[in-house]
CSV table of C-alpha atoms in Angstrom, one decimal:
chain,number,residue,atom,x,y,z
X,1230,MET,CA,-0.1,-0.1,0.4
X,1231,ARG,CA,1.1,3.7,-1.5
X,1232,LEU,CA,1.6,5.7,1.8
X,1233,PHE,CA,1.7,8.7,-0.8
X,1234,ARG,CA,0.6,9.6,-3.4
X,1235,PRO,CA,2.1,12.1,-6.6
X,1236,VAL,CA,1.2,15.6,-7.7
X,1237,ARG,CA,3.6,15.9,-9.7
X,1238,GLY,CA,5.5,13.1,-12.5
X,1239,HIS,CA,9.3,12.2,-11.4
X,1240,GLY,CA,10.3,9.0,-12.8
X,1241,GLU,CA,12.7,6.3,-12.4
X,1242,GLY,CA,15.5,9.1,-14.9
X,1243,ASP,CA,15.1,11.8,-11.4
X,1244,THR,CA,18.6,11.2,-9.2
X,1245,ASP,CA,17.9,11.0,-5.5
X,1246,ALA,CA,19.4,14.0,-4.7
X,1247,ALA,CA,16.8,16.1,-7.4
X,1248,LEU,CA,14.1,14.7,-5.8
X,1249,LEU,CA,14.9,15.0,-1.8
X,1250,ARG,CA,15.7,18.7,-3.8
X,1251,ALA,CA,11.9,19.1,-4.1
X,1252,VAL,CA,10.3,16.9,-1.8
X,1253,ALA,CA,13.0,20.0,0.0
X,1254,ASP,CA,10.7,22.7,-1.2
X,1255,GLY,CA,7.6,20.6,-0.9
X,1256,ASP,CA,6.5,18.6,-3.7
X,1257,PRO,CA,4.6,15.3,-2.7
X,1258,SER,CA,5.5,13.6,-5.9
X,1259,ALA,CA,9.0,13.1,-5.2
X,1260,LEU,CA,8.5,12.6,-2.2
X,1261,ALA,CA,6.1,8.9,-3.5
X,1262,THR,CA,9.1,8.8,-5.9
X,1263,LEU,CA,11.4,8.0,-2.6
X,1264,TYR,CA,9.6,5.8,-1.1
X,1265,ASP,CA,9.1,3.8,-4.2
X,1266,ARG,CA,12.8,3.1,-4.5
X,1267,HIS,CA,14.1,3.1,-1.2
X,1268,ALA,CA,10.6,0.8,0.3
X,1269,GLY,CA,11.5,-2.1,-0.7
X,1270,TRP,CA,14.7,-2.9,0.6
X,1271,LEU,CA,14.1,-0.8,3.6
X,1272,PHE,CA,11.3,-3.0,4.4
X,1273,ALA,CA,13.8,-6.2,3.3
X,1274,ARG,CA,16.8,-5.2,6.4
X,1275,LEU,CA,14.2,-4.2,9.3
X,1276,SER,CA,11.6,-7.8,8.5
X,1277,ARG,CA,15.9,-8.8,9.5
X,1278,ARG,CA,15.7,-6.9,12.7
X,1279,CYS,CA,11.9,-6.8,13.8
X,1280,ALA,CA,9.8,-9.4,13.3
X,1281,ASP,CA,6.9,-7.8,14.1
X,1282,ALA,CA,5.7,-6.9,10.2
X,1283,GLU,CA,3.6,-4.4,11.3
X,1284,VAL,CA,6.2,-2.5,13.4
X,1285,VAL,CA,8.2,-2.4,10.8
X,1286,ARG,CA,5.6,-0.8,8.4
X,1287,GLU,CA,5.7,2.3,10.3
X,1288,VAL,CA,9.3,2.3,11.1
X,1289,VAL,CA,9.5,2.9,7.5
X,1290,GLN,CA,6.4,5.2,7.2
X,1291,ASP,CA,8.0,7.2,9.7
X,1292,THR,CA,11.3,7.4,8.3
X,1293,PHE,CA,10.0,9.1,5.5
X,1294,VAL,CA,7.9,11.1,7.3
X,1295,THR,CA,11.0,11.9,8.5
X,1296,VAL,CA,12.8,13.1,5.2
X,1297,TRP,CA,9.3,14.8,4.1
X,1298,ARG,CA,10.1,17.2,7.4
X,1299,SER,CA,14.0,16.6,6.6
X,1300,ALA,CA,15.4,16.5,3.3
X,1301,GLY,CA,15.9,20.2,3.6
X,1302,GLY,CA,18.9,19.8,6.0
X,1303,HIS,CA,19.9,16.7,4.1
X,1304,ALA,CA,23.6,16.9,1.8
X,1305,GLY,CA,24.4,13.8,-0.2
X,1306,ARG,CA,23.8,12.8,-4.4
X,1307,GLU,CA,22.1,9.3,-2.8
X,1308,ALA,CA,18.9,8.2,-0.3
X,1309,GLY,CA,20.1,5.7,1.0
X,1310,GLY,CA,22.9,5.5,3.6
X,1311,TRP,CA,21.0,8.6,5.1
X,1312,LEU,CA,17.2,6.2,5.2
X,1313,TRP,CA,18.7,3.3,7.1
X,1314,THR,CA,19.9,5.8,10.0
X,1315,ILE,CA,16.4,7.0,10.2
X,1316,ALA,CA,15.4,3.8,9.6
X,1317,ALA,CA,17.6,2.3,12.6
X,1318,ARG,CA,16.4,5.0,14.8
X,1319,ARG,CA,12.6,4.4,14.1
X,1320,LEU,CA,13.7,1.5,15.1
X,1321,VAL,CA,15.3,1.2,18.1
X,1322,ASP,CA,12.2,4.0,19.3
X,1323,ALA,CA,10.1,1.3,18.2
X,1324,ARG,CA,11.2,-1.6,20.6
X,1325,ARG,CA,11.9,1.1,23.2
X,1326,VAL,CA,8.4,1.2,23.5
X,1327,GLN,CA,7.1,-2.8,23.2
X,1328,GLU,CA,10.2,-2.6,26.1
X,1329,ARG,CA,8.0,-0.1,27.7
X,1330,ALA,CA,4.2,-1.2,27.1
X,1331,ALA,CA,5.5,-4.6,28.7
X,1332,ARG,CA,6.4,-4.1,31.8
X,1333,VAL,CA,3.6,-1.6,32.8
X,1334,GLU,CA,1.3,-4.2,31.3
X,1335,THR,CA,3.3,-7.6,33.8
X,1336,ALA,CA,6.0,-7.1,36.5
X,1337,ARG,CA,7.1,-10.9,34.9
X,1338,VAL,CA,9.1,-9.1,31.8
X,1339,GLU,CA,10.6,-12.7,31.9
X,1340,ASP,CA,7.5,-14.7,30.9
X,1341,TRP,CA,7.5,-12.4,28.2
X,1342,PRO,CA,9.2,-12.8,24.7
X,1343,SER,CA,11.4,-10.6,25.1
X,1344,PRO,CA,11.5,-7.4,22.6
X,1345,VAL,CA,14.3,-6.4,22.0
X,1346,ALA,CA,16.0,-10.4,21.5
X,1347,ALA,CA,19.4,-10.1,19.4
X,1348,SER,CA,17.8,-10.8,15.7
X,1349,ALA,CA,18.7,-13.8,13.0
X,1350,GLU,CA,20.9,-11.0,11.7
X,1351,GLU,CA,22.3,-9.8,15.2
X,1352,ARG,CA,23.1,-13.4,16.0
X,1353,ALA,CA,24.9,-13.6,12.2
X,1354,LEU,CA,26.5,-10.1,12.7
X,1355,ALA,CA,28.2,-11.6,15.7
X,1356,GLY,CA,29.4,-14.5,14.3
X,1357,LEU,CA,30.9,-12.6,11.9
X,1358,GLU,CA,32.7,-10.0,14.3
X,1359,PHE,CA,34.4,-12.7,16.4
X,1360,GLY,CA,36.5,-15.8,15.8
X,1361,ASP,CA,38.6,-15.8,12.8
X,1362,VAL,CA,36.3,-14.5,10.7
X,1363,GLY,CA,35.4,-11.5,12.7
X,1364,THR,CA,39.0,-10.9,12.4
X,1365,ALA,CA,39.1,-11.7,9.1
X,1366,LEU,CA,37.1,-9.4,8.3
X,1367,ASP,CA,38.8,-6.6,10.5
X,1368,ARG,CA,41.7,-7.5,7.4
X,1369,ILE,CA,39.4,-6.1,4.2
X,1370,SER,CA,38.7,-2.7,3.2
X,1371,PRO,CA,35.6,-0.9,4.6
X,1372,GLU,CA,34.3,-0.9,1.2
X,1373,LEU,CA,34.0,-4.8,1.0
X,1374,ARG,CA,33.2,-5.6,4.8
X,1375,GLU,CA,30.1,-3.4,3.6
X,1376,VAL,CA,29.2,-4.8,0.3
X,1377,LEU,CA,29.2,-8.5,2.6
X,1378,ARG,CA,27.8,-7.3,5.2
X,1379,VAL,CA,24.4,-5.9,3.5
X,1380,THR,CA,24.3,-9.3,0.5
X,1381,VAL,CA,25.4,-11.7,3.0
X,1382,VAL,CA,23.5,-10.8,6.2
X,1383,ASP,CA,20.8,-8.2,4.8
X,1384,GLY,CA,20.2,-10.4,2.2
X,1385,LEU,CA,19.6,-7.7,0.0
X,1386,THR,CA,19.0,-8.3,-3.8
X,1387,THR,CA,22.3,-6.3,-6.1
X,1388,ARG,CA,19.5,-4.3,-6.9
X,1389,GLU,CA,18.4,-2.9,-3.2
X,1390,ALA,CA,22.7,-3.0,-2.1
X,1391,ALA,CA,23.3,-0.9,-4.9
X,1392,ARG,CA,20.9,1.9,-3.4
X,1393,LEU,CA,21.0,2.2,0.3
X,1394,LEU,CA,25.5,2.3,-0.2
X,1395,GLY,CA,24.6,4.7,-3.5
X,1396,ILE,CA,26.8,3.1,-6.2
X,1397,PRO,CA,26.1,0.8,-8.5
X,1398,GLU,CA,25.0,-2.3,-9.7
X,1399,GLY,CA,27.5,-3.5,-11.2
X,1400,THR,CA,29.9,-2.0,-8.5
X,1401,VAL,CA,28.7,-4.6,-5.5
X,1402,LYS,CA,29.2,-6.9,-7.7
X,1403,THR,CA,32.9,-6.6,-9.0
X,1404,ARG,CA,33.0,-5.6,-5.2
X,1405,ALA,CA,31.5,-8.3,-3.7
X,1406,MET,CA,33.3,-10.3,-5.5
X,1407,ARG,CA,36.5,-9.5,-4.0
X,1408,ALA,CA,35.2,-9.2,-0.8
X,1409,ARG,CA,34.9,-13.0,-0.9
X,1410,ALA,CA,38.1,-14.0,-2.8
X,1411,GLU,CA,40.2,-10.5,0.2
X,1412,LEU,CA,38.4,-13.3,2.8
X,1413,ARG,CA,39.4,-16.5,1.9
X,1414,ALA,CA,43.1,-15.0,1.5
X,1415,ALA,CA,42.9,-13.7,4.8
X,1416,LEU,CA,41.5,-16.4,6.5
X,1417,ALA,CA,43.7,-19.0,4.3
X,1418,GLN,CA,46.4,-16.7,6.3
X,1419,LEU,CA,44.3,-17.0,9.5
X,1420,ARG,CA,44.1,-20.9,9.5
X,1421,PRO,CA,47.0,-22.3,7.6
X,1422,HIS,CA,47.3,-26.3,6.8
X,1423,PRO,CA,49.5,-27.9,8.7
X,1424,ALA,CA,52.7,-29.5,7.2
X,1425,PRO,CA,52.5,-33.0,6.1
X,1426,HIS,CA,53.4,-35.5,9.1
X,1427,PRO,CA,56.8,-36.8,8.1
X,1428,ARG,CA,57.3,-41.0,7.1
X,1429,PRO,CA,58.6,-43.0,9.7
X,1430,ALA,CA,61.8,-44.1,10.1
X,1431,GLY,CA,62.9,-47.2,8.0
X,1432,GLY,CA,59.7,-47.9,7.6
X,1433,PRO,CA,58.1,-50.0,4.3
X,1434,ALA,CA,60.0,-48.4,0.4
């Protein structure tokens, strides 16, 4: 369901920067185009942090309401990173509201499912950030590491990752291949193959 309806026409050819300038000038159709362009991957990524679809929908809506109010303060070419920062903060706020509501309803909070329990994404991130894999990740460049996170951990498509990171789809694919190659090389250094055992002296020829 669309949250915003266009007034003037905007299309895929408009850059995020142009759309944000139009939003700052009060053009609802520019906001509608931004919503169509970015809401899908925002919903997908937020859903990996929160299983409550209704909460995720509210967070996405709040994100674009914030964009409508503060687009004039955004300085940049692509909106993906800025949108994700807003959405992540709104999700934290929503979880805090859920937690307070649960505490009011019952004094035995431990009997309720925790609204701030680690999500599948957070558990995966923890697995990536510790041990040899985490050490190996620290050895690759930040831009390659971020591509791995959004494509492997968050499960975003190449197109969604491109919009989030503000880079072309071809760059996402290239960086993903480089990131995997560098990660394998780093892991090989951390986990060297054991040397073969020498044959016992005097054995059979």
